Tab-separated table of C-alpha atoms and ligand atoms in Angstrom:
chain	number	residue	atom	x	y	z
J	14	MET	CA	39.196	15.591	177.573
J	15	ARG	CA	41.310	18.697	177.860
J	16	GLN	CA	41.239	21.050	174.928
J	17	SER	CA	43.809	23.606	175.771
J	18	SER	CA	45.627	25.938	173.521
J	19	LEU	CA	49.173	26.581	172.576
J	20	ALA	CA	50.328	30.129	172.370
J	21	LYS	CA	54.053	29.724	171.986
J	22	GLY	CA	56.993	27.568	172.924
J	23	ASN	CA	57.851	24.000	172.014
J	24	LYS	CA	54.923	21.950	170.977
J	25	GLN	CA	54.288	18.861	173.035
J	26	ILE	CA	51.579	16.405	172.124
J	27	ASP	CA	48.801	16.074	174.682
J	28	PRO	CA	48.216	12.281	174.798
J	29	VAL	CA	44.679	12.518	176.277
J	30	ASN	CA	43.474	15.014	173.685
J	31	ALA	CA	45.244	13.281	170.808
J	32	SER	CA	43.803	9.859	171.668
J	33	PHE	CA	40.302	11.207	172.243
J	34	ILE	CA	40.016	13.060	168.957
J	35	THR	CA	41.538	10.142	167.092
J	36	LEU	CA	39.399	7.428	168.681
J	37	THR	CA	35.997	9.159	168.796
J	38	PRO	CA	35.533	9.250	164.988
J	39	ILE	CA	36.500	5.568	164.788
J	40	ILE	CA	34.028	4.526	167.488
J	41	GLY	CA	31.414	7.125	166.508
J	42	ILE	CA	31.340	6.468	162.775
J	43	LEU	CA	32.458	2.841	162.349
J	44	GLY	CA	30.759	1.699	165.576
J	45	THR	CA	27.464	3.332	164.597
J	46	ILE	CA	27.594	1.848	161.093
J	47	TRP	CA	28.233	-1.621	162.571
J	48	TYR	CA	25.398	-1.190	165.092
J	49	ALA	CA	22.950	0.075	162.451
J	50	LYS	CA	23.790	-2.844	160.154
J	51	THR	CA	23.450	-5.392	162.946
J	52	TYR	CA	20.486	-4.054	164.917
J	53	GLY	CA	18.928	-1.556	162.505
J	54	VAL	CA	18.024	2.075	163.185
J	55	THR	CA	14.961	3.049	165.194
J	56	TRP	CA	13.385	6.427	165.968
J	57	VAL	CA	14.783	6.046	169.529
J	58	GLU	CA	18.390	6.460	168.396
J	59	LEU	CA	17.481	9.239	165.977
J	60	ALA	CA	15.575	11.131	168.688
J	61	ILE	CA	18.445	10.734	171.159
J	62	PHE	CA	20.913	11.921	168.527
J	63	VAL	CA	18.839	15.004	167.621
J	64	PHE	CA	18.250	15.944	171.268
J	65	MET	CA	21.907	15.533	172.232
J	66	TYR	CA	23.040	17.330	169.062
J	67	LEU	CA	20.823	20.344	169.780
J	68	ALA	CA	21.447	20.397	173.545
J	69	THR	CA	25.235	20.243	173.261
J	70	GLY	CA	25.493	22.411	170.136
J	71	LEU	CA	23.348	25.181	171.600
J	72	SER	CA	25.178	24.942	174.936
J	73	ILE	CA	28.391	25.692	173.058
J	74	THR	CA	27.162	28.478	170.735
J	75	GLY	CA	24.402	29.966	172.899
J	76	GLY	CA	26.077	29.192	176.220
J	77	TYR	CA	29.883	28.862	176.129
J	78	HIS	CA	30.191	31.361	173.295
J	79	ARG	CA	27.537	34.064	173.418
J	80	TYR	CA	26.753	33.919	177.145
J	81	TYR	CA	29.967	33.013	178.982
J	82	SER	CA	32.636	34.248	176.551
J	83	HIS	CA	30.984	37.447	175.295
J	84	ARG	CA	28.241	38.155	177.867
J	85	THR	CA	25.849	39.249	175.134
J	86	TYR	CA	22.741	38.631	177.298
J	87	ASP	CA	21.704	37.646	180.809
J	88	CYS	CA	19.991	34.364	181.600
J	89	ALA	CA	18.329	32.576	184.511
J	90	ARG	CA	20.242	30.074	186.652
J	91	PRO	CA	18.494	26.957	185.211
J	92	VAL	CA	19.637	28.016	181.723
J	93	GLN	CA	23.190	28.456	183.011
J	94	LEU	CA	23.128	24.989	184.591
J	95	PHE	CA	21.835	23.526	181.316
J	96	TYR	CA	24.752	25.172	179.454
J	97	LEU	CA	27.280	23.893	182.000
J	98	ALA	CA	25.939	20.317	181.911
J	99	PHE	CA	25.528	19.952	178.143
J	100	GLY	CA	28.523	22.176	177.343
J	101	ALA	CA	30.677	19.638	179.228
J	102	ALA	CA	28.884	16.874	177.289
J	103	ALA	CA	30.093	18.499	174.037
J	104	VAL	CA	33.644	17.538	175.126
J	105	GLN	CA	35.235	20.892	174.345
J	106	ASN	CA	36.751	21.503	177.787
J	107	SER	CA	35.324	23.407	180.769
J	108	VAL	CA	33.745	26.779	180.076
J	109	LEU	CA	36.598	28.435	182.013
J	110	ASN	CA	39.177	27.086	179.539
J	111	TRP	CA	36.943	27.544	176.497
J	112	GLY	CA	35.997	31.124	177.376
J	113	SER	CA	39.588	32.082	178.121
J	114	ASP	CA	40.832	30.606	174.831
J	115	HIS	CA	38.052	32.326	172.978
J	116	ARG	CA	38.754	35.745	174.460
J	117	TYR	CA	42.413	35.301	173.463
J	118	HIS	CA	41.214	34.401	169.969
J	119	HIS	CA	39.299	37.676	169.627
J	120	ARG	CA	41.951	39.837	171.238
J	121	PHE	CA	44.923	38.422	169.352
J	122	VAL	CA	43.232	37.112	166.210
J	123	ASP	CA	45.645	36.054	163.427
J	124	THR	CA	48.712	36.232	165.677
J	125	ASP	CA	50.765	33.713	167.683
J	126	GLU	CA	48.720	34.509	170.776
J	127	ASP	CA	45.538	33.386	168.989
J	128	PRO	CA	45.003	29.772	170.163
J	129	TYR	CA	43.525	28.750	166.811
J	130	ASN	CA	45.421	31.069	164.506
J	131	ILE	CA	44.267	30.498	160.908
J	132	LEU	CA	47.619	31.736	159.600
J	133	LYS	CA	49.110	28.483	160.930
J	134	GLY	CA	46.995	26.592	158.397
J	135	ALA	CA	43.413	25.380	158.027
J	136	PHE	CA	44.032	22.024	159.741
J	137	TYR	CA	45.780	23.657	162.686
J	138	ALA	CA	42.929	26.150	163.192
J	139	HIS	CA	40.302	23.440	162.717
J	140	MET	CA	41.618	20.805	165.124
J	141	GLY	CA	45.442	20.607	164.978
J	142	TRP	CA	45.824	23.005	167.927
J	143	ILE	CA	43.941	20.599	170.219
J	144	PHE	CA	46.630	17.936	169.819
J	145	TYR	CA	49.135	20.048	171.748
J	146	LYS	CA	49.648	20.719	175.433
J	147	ASP	CA	49.000	24.172	176.826
J	148	ASP	CA	52.356	25.741	177.689
J	149	ARG	CA	51.092	29.054	178.972
J	150	ASP	CA	51.856	30.307	182.451
J	151	ALA	CA	49.227	28.791	184.755
J	152	ALA	CA	49.399	31.807	187.076
J	153	THR	CA	48.242	34.246	184.399
J	154	ARG	CA	46.383	31.834	182.124
J	155	PHE	CA	42.944	32.920	183.328
J	156	ASP	CA	43.599	36.638	183.773
J	157	ASN	CA	41.190	37.369	180.932
J	158	VAL	CA	38.200	35.639	182.592
J	159	PRO	CA	37.866	37.255	186.057
J	160	ASP	CA	34.070	37.120	185.779
J	161	LEU	CA	34.135	33.367	185.182
J	162	LEU	CA	36.546	32.786	188.072
J	163	LYS	CA	34.002	34.453	190.371
J	164	ASP	CA	31.078	32.264	189.228
J	165	ARG	CA	30.834	29.301	191.629
J	166	TRP	CA	28.872	27.139	189.176
J	167	VAL	CA	31.464	27.737	186.455
J	168	MET	CA	34.190	26.749	188.907
J	169	PHE	CA	32.179	23.687	189.975
J	170	GLN	CA	31.984	22.595	186.338
J	171	HIS	CA	35.722	23.264	185.898
J	172	ARG	CA	36.631	21.127	188.922
J	173	HIS	CA	34.255	18.274	188.098
J	174	TYR	CA	34.471	18.505	184.326
J	175	LEU	CA	35.186	14.827	183.650
J	176	PRO	CA	32.337	13.252	185.682
J	177	ILE	CA	29.846	15.843	184.306
J	178	LEU	CA	31.056	15.095	180.766
J	179	VAL	CA	30.667	11.322	181.221
J	180	LEU	CA	27.303	11.637	182.957
J	181	PHE	CA	25.602	14.009	180.496
J	182	GLY	CA	27.545	13.108	177.369
J	183	PHE	CA	27.513	9.327	177.522
J	184	ILE	CA	25.606	7.804	180.477
J	185	LEU	CA	22.482	9.914	179.831
J	186	PRO	CA	22.008	8.881	176.147
J	187	ALA	CA	22.827	5.261	177.045
J	188	LEU	CA	20.239	5.312	179.856
J	189	VAL	CA	17.532	6.798	177.626
J	190	GLY	CA	18.386	4.162	175.012
J	191	ALA	CA	18.170	1.471	177.723
J	192	LEU	CA	14.583	2.549	178.490
J	193	ALA	CA	13.739	1.450	174.939
J	194	GLY	CA	15.938	-1.647	175.233
J	195	ARG	CA	18.764	-0.158	173.135
J	196	PRO	CA	21.491	1.165	175.500
J	197	LEU	CA	24.346	0.654	173.033
J	198	GLY	CA	22.361	2.408	170.302
J	199	GLY	CA	21.802	5.399	172.613
J	200	LEU	CA	25.486	5.458	173.566
J	201	LEU	CA	26.754	5.282	169.972
J	202	TRP	CA	24.272	7.675	168.370
J	203	GLY	CA	23.783	10.158	171.229
J	204	GLY	CA	27.298	9.819	172.659
J	205	PHE	CA	30.108	9.059	170.245
J	206	LEU	CA	28.664	9.933	166.833
J	207	ARG	CA	27.094	13.126	168.171
J	208	VAL	CA	30.399	14.225	169.785
J	209	VAL	CA	32.188	13.849	166.443
J	210	VAL	CA	29.529	15.813	164.519
J	211	VAL	CA	29.326	18.642	167.068
J	212	HIS	CA	33.127	18.809	167.293
J	213	HIS	CA	33.516	19.459	163.579
J	214	MET	CA	30.615	21.907	163.510
J	215	THR	CA	32.307	23.962	166.207
J	216	TRP	CA	35.741	23.653	164.602
J	217	PHE	CA	34.425	24.858	161.236
J	218	ILE	CA	34.039	28.284	162.869
J	219	ASN	CA	37.758	28.440	163.547
J	220	SER	CA	38.726	27.110	160.133
J	221	LEU	CA	36.143	27.780	157.368
J	222	ALA	CA	34.741	30.977	158.908
J	223	HIS	CA	38.275	32.436	158.792
J	224	LEU	CA	38.894	31.267	155.219
J	225	TRP	CA	35.849	31.579	152.987
J	226	GLY	CA	33.341	34.369	152.611
J	227	ALA	CA	32.961	38.122	152.487
J	228	ARG	CA	34.159	40.782	154.896
J	229	PRO	CA	31.390	43.403	154.892
J	230	TYR	CA	32.023	44.863	158.375
J	231	SER	CA	35.781	44.796	158.856
J	232	LEU	CA	38.864	44.155	156.761
J	233	LYS	CA	41.145	44.123	159.792
J	234	ASP	CA	41.222	40.354	160.327
J	235	THR	CA	40.522	37.066	158.560
J	236	ALA	CA	36.981	36.510	159.933
J	237	ARG	CA	34.403	36.010	157.151
J	238	ASP	CA	30.651	36.116	156.670
J	239	ASN	CA	29.387	33.036	154.933
J	240	TRP	CA	25.660	32.302	154.611
J	241	TRP	CA	25.980	28.603	153.839
J	242	LEU	CA	28.168	27.952	156.877
J	243	GLY	CA	25.303	28.859	159.271
J	244	PRO	CA	23.575	25.439	159.209
J	245	PHE	CA	26.917	23.699	159.844
J	246	THR	CA	27.893	25.873	162.805
J	247	PHE	CA	24.612	26.344	164.703
J	248	GLY	CA	24.411	29.794	163.156
J	249	GLU	CA	27.939	31.113	163.629
J	250	GLY	CA	28.447	31.611	159.890
J	251	TYR	CA	28.362	35.411	160.030
J	252	HIS	CA	31.759	35.509	161.639
J	253	ASN	CA	32.972	38.814	160.181
J	254	PHE	CA	30.044	40.572	161.847
J	255	HIS	CA	30.753	38.662	165.052
J	256	HIS	CA	34.430	39.644	165.191
J	257	LYS	CA	33.564	43.270	164.558
J	258	PHE	CA	30.645	43.358	167.024
J	259	GLN	CA	31.274	40.621	169.564
J	260	ALA	CA	28.987	42.290	172.144
J	261	ASP	CA	25.927	41.639	169.938
J	262	TYR	CA	23.953	38.472	170.802
J	263	ARG	CA	23.282	37.907	167.101
J	264	ASN	CA	25.558	36.638	164.353
J	265	GLY	CA	23.023	36.751	161.540
J	266	LEU	CA	21.558	40.243	161.780
J	267	ARG	CA	18.412	39.734	159.749
J	268	TRP	CA	15.620	37.438	160.992
J	269	TYR	CA	15.997	35.140	157.975
J	270	GLN	CA	19.748	34.704	158.305
J	271	PHE	CA	20.413	31.236	159.712
J	272	ASP	CA	21.397	31.655	163.335
J	273	MET	CA	20.178	28.890	165.640
J	274	ALA	CA	21.730	30.401	168.761
J	275	LYS	CA	19.964	33.742	168.089
J	276	TRP	CA	16.606	31.971	167.610
J	277	TRP	CA	17.198	29.889	170.746
J	278	ILE	CA	17.959	33.028	172.802
J	279	ASN	CA	14.793	34.670	171.444
J	280	VAL	CA	12.680	31.641	172.447
J	281	LEU	CA	14.171	31.735	175.960
J	282	TYR	CA	13.337	35.453	176.079
J	283	VAL	CA	9.671	34.692	175.308
J	284	PHE	CA	9.638	32.327	178.316
J	285	GLY	CA	11.233	34.992	180.530
J	286	LEU	CA	14.475	33.031	180.955
J	287	VAL	CA	16.651	35.552	179.120
J	288	THR	CA	16.976	39.311	179.624
J	289	LYS	CA	19.123	42.210	178.392
J	290	MET	CA	19.951	40.905	174.933
J	291	ARG	CA	22.599	43.304	173.647
J	292	ARG	CA	22.352	44.691	170.127
J	293	ILE	CA	24.763	47.066	168.459
J	294	PRO	CA	22.745	50.108	167.294
J	295	GLU	CA	21.938	50.051	163.570
J	296	PRO	CA	23.767	53.351	162.787
J	297	ILE	CA	27.026	51.943	164.194
J	298	ILE	CA	26.658	48.765	162.119
J	299	LEU	CA	25.919	50.850	159.030
J	300	LYS	CA	28.944	53.063	159.718
J	301	ALA	CA	31.227	50.011	159.815
J	302	LYS	CA	29.742	48.674	156.590
J	303	LEU	CA	30.144	52.014	154.829
J	304	ALA	CA	33.736	52.317	156.005
J	305	VAL	CA	34.523	48.936	154.405
J	306	GLU	CA	32.757	49.905	151.167
J	307	MET	CA	34.652	53.206	151.154
J	308	GLU	CA	37.934	51.370	151.612
J	309	ALA	CA	37.194	48.961	148.761
J	310	VAL	CA	36.212	51.834	146.452
J	311	ALA	CA	39.192	53.947	147.533
J	312	ARG	CA	41.575	51.101	146.750
J	313	ARG	CA	40.087	50.716	143.304
J	314	LEU	CA	40.144	54.429	142.610
J	315	ALA	CA	43.674	54.876	143.905
J	316	ALA	CA	44.820	52.511	141.175
J	317	ALA	CA	42.582	54.064	138.528
J	318	ILE	CA	42.609	57.848	138.957
J	319	ALA	CA	45.728	59.568	137.847
J	320	SER	CA	44.869	63.182	138.548
J	321	GLU	CA	44.925	64.483	142.144
J	322	ARG	CA	42.178	66.939	141.343
J	323	MET	CA	39.856	64.295	140.005
J	324	TRP	CA	40.633	62.054	142.986
J	325	ALA	CA	39.781	64.862	145.424
J	326	LYS	CA	36.487	65.495	143.655
J	327	VAL	CA	35.452	61.855	143.690
J	328	GLN	CA	36.498	61.456	147.307
J	329	TYR	CA	34.457	64.507	148.271
J	330	ARG	CA	31.394	62.987	146.601
J	331	LEU	CA	31.929	59.699	148.385
J	332	GLU	CA	32.378	61.340	151.791
J	333	MET	CA	29.277	63.454	151.295
J	334	GLY	CA	27.234	60.443	150.205
J	335	ARG	CA	28.361	58.530	153.247
J	336	LEU	CA	27.603	61.426	155.569
J	337	ARG	CA	24.185	61.857	154.011
J	338	LEU	CA	23.334	58.183	154.528
J	339	GLU	CA	24.645	58.076	158.096
J	340	THR	CA	22.720	61.210	159.024
J	341	ALA	CA	19.490	59.878	157.498
J	342	MET	CA	19.948	56.618	159.399
J	343	ILE	CA	20.556	58.348	162.742
J	344	SER	CA	17.529	60.640	162.282
J	345	TYR	CA	15.323	57.679	161.385
J	346	GLN	CA	16.529	55.571	164.331
J	347	ALA	CA	16.212	58.460	166.795
J	348	ALA	CA	12.635	59.167	165.617
J	349	LYS	CA	11.768	55.471	165.915
J	350	LEU	CA	13.124	55.361	169.475
J	351	GLU	CA	11.252	58.492	170.524
J	352	TYR	CA	8.027	57.132	169.028
J	353	ARG	CA	8.451	53.774	170.800
J	354	HIS	CA	9.176	55.274	174.213
J	355	ARG	CA	6.647	58.075	174.227
J	356	LYS	CA	3.720	56.849	172.163
J	357	ASP	CA	1.761	55.530	175.170
J	358	ALA	CA	1.551	59.027	176.622
J	359	TRP	CA	0.415	60.603	173.331
J	360	SER	CA	-3.081	61.244	172.007
J	361	SER	CA	-4.210	59.263	168.957
J	362	GLU	CA	-3.836	62.393	166.795
J	363	MET	CA	-0.253	62.878	167.967
J	364	ARG	CA	0.513	59.205	167.277
J	365	ARG	CA	-0.909	59.523	163.767
J	366	GLN	CA	1.244	62.585	163.066
J	367	TRP	CA	4.319	60.783	164.336
J	368	ALA	CA	3.584	57.691	162.259
J	369	GLU	CA	3.523	59.936	159.174
J	370	LYS	CA	6.738	61.610	160.277
J	371	LEU	CA	8.408	58.222	160.642
J	372	GLU	CA	7.399	57.298	157.108
J	373	VAL	CA	9.115	60.436	155.829
J	374	TYR	CA	12.308	59.625	157.770
J	375	GLU	CA	12.249	56.071	156.446
J	376	ALA	CA	11.758	57.206	152.848
J	377	ASP	CA	14.633	59.670	153.250
J	378	PHE	CA	16.880	56.900	154.572
J	379	GLU	CA	15.920	54.517	151.760
J	380	GLU	CA	16.640	57.204	149.191
J	381	ALA	CA	20.042	58.012	150.677
J	382	ARG	CA	20.869	54.296	150.714
J	383	ALA	CA	19.803	53.807	147.097
J	384	ARG	CA	21.981	56.757	146.044
J	385	TRP	CA	24.947	55.450	147.965
J	386	ARG	CA	24.589	52.019	146.383
J	387	ALA	CA	24.314	53.489	142.905
J	388	MET	CA	27.418	55.560	143.518
J	389	VAL	CA	29.454	52.610	144.824
J	390	LYS	CA	28.319	50.523	141.868
J	391	ALA	CA	29.376	53.281	139.480
J	392	MET	CA	32.768	53.526	141.177
J	393	HIS	CA	33.306	49.836	140.575
J	394	ARG	CA	32.651	50.413	136.889
J	395	ILE	CA	35.700	52.625	136.596
J	396	PRO	CA	38.160	50.676	134.519
J	397	GLN	CA	41.543	49.893	136.012
J	398	PRO	CA	44.493	51.557	134.250
J	399	SER	CA	45.399	50.008	130.960
J	400	ALA	CA	48.967	49.235	129.980
J	401	HIS	CA	49.507	52.858	128.905
J	402	GLY	CA	47.819	54.270	132.034
J	403	LEU	CA	44.883	55.998	130.295
J	404	LEU	CA	41.455	56.096	131.847
J	405	SER	CA	37.929	56.613	130.788
J	406	PHE	CA	37.284	59.930	132.454
J	407	THR	CA	33.775	59.937	131.103
J	408	VAL	CA	32.970	57.249	133.683
J	409	VAL	CA	34.378	59.438	136.457
J	410	LEU	CA	32.355	62.376	135.198
J	411	ASP	CA	29.336	60.119	135.133
J	412	ILE	CA	29.801	59.465	138.859
J	413	LEU	CA	30.227	63.133	139.656
J	414	LYS	CA	26.783	63.682	138.220
J	415	TYR	CA	25.097	61.836	141.096
J	416	ARG	CA	22.993	64.217	143.066
J	417	LEU	CA	23.505	63.841	146.786
J	418	PHE	CA	21.009	66.146	148.405
B	207	ZN	ZN1	33.370	34.925	169.637
B	208	ZN	ZN1	37.003	33.753	164.929
């Protein structure tokens, strides 16, 4: 199936795409229900479903998305071939088309050039866009993926997309099912039903992750962070972070934040199949977060504070608090890096001294962060102007009391 995007021009229905995404849920859901009622459900079908679900889902998020579209890490050739085989089996187009569409999405997010522009409606962003033919100029269509055009295995997958899709997406689960005497069960569970489930899980990223959730790292576009979306999107629920820092191989920054693709990449790293995982340095992430918090507070204060003088004072406090926190973070990170790189050459006494020094830096950072949080919280307590425009200046004075250094 071709899943191509529509940037502009008259919309023409793509009959292949339209029929495929209409028929697969009918066969996948109704067919599987009929089969389960007639022949029952065995562990064979469930195992095939789970394997195909994980293999195709991770090939899309870990492979198509974080490896081919954003190049957030390097991986060995067998891993690439796995992504190309099971990515095709996910029936979301060749990686050349997918990666190109996705780079357009990031570059032109929330505009007409965004293939799955959320401003055209939730249904359009979710799956509506796939119903239409691609009307972009074929000569320049792939200008944004020169690296993919140079990869012979990517081009092989692009040229032979359909047979690879049929082989890995449908014949393989049917064959494994046949080994246990249940070929139709394997085909329905591991082929059709799995395609439908993985489709919607991927599409949720373009719809729900641009609609619901917080925007802690950037207010510039519609991308949202949403913790409960992680399990339904193979871990792509922290989409605001991803749009802000697309070069980072993680979506969920913290180890406990649900991010299957991040965990998968880490497992491959342990086996030596992945190298050069790219992470945005902590101080840069913190800076983005603080800028958003500053903007939210500034907006609130702009509506609340009448006097220029008072506004200047509060803004000065905020700026200083932010600077203090950023500086503490950079010092702490720099000390950590120096310790990590040089500790092997140091004596045990030197290492002990440095460990103590690190504790001091960490405590300083924690303190600066606690003060910043208290200050932001206090700012949010400032009442908005009442009907007659009067404010509780005692609250403002309360904030000005916060000691920064
Ligand atoms: Zn992306
Ligand atoms: Zn997005």
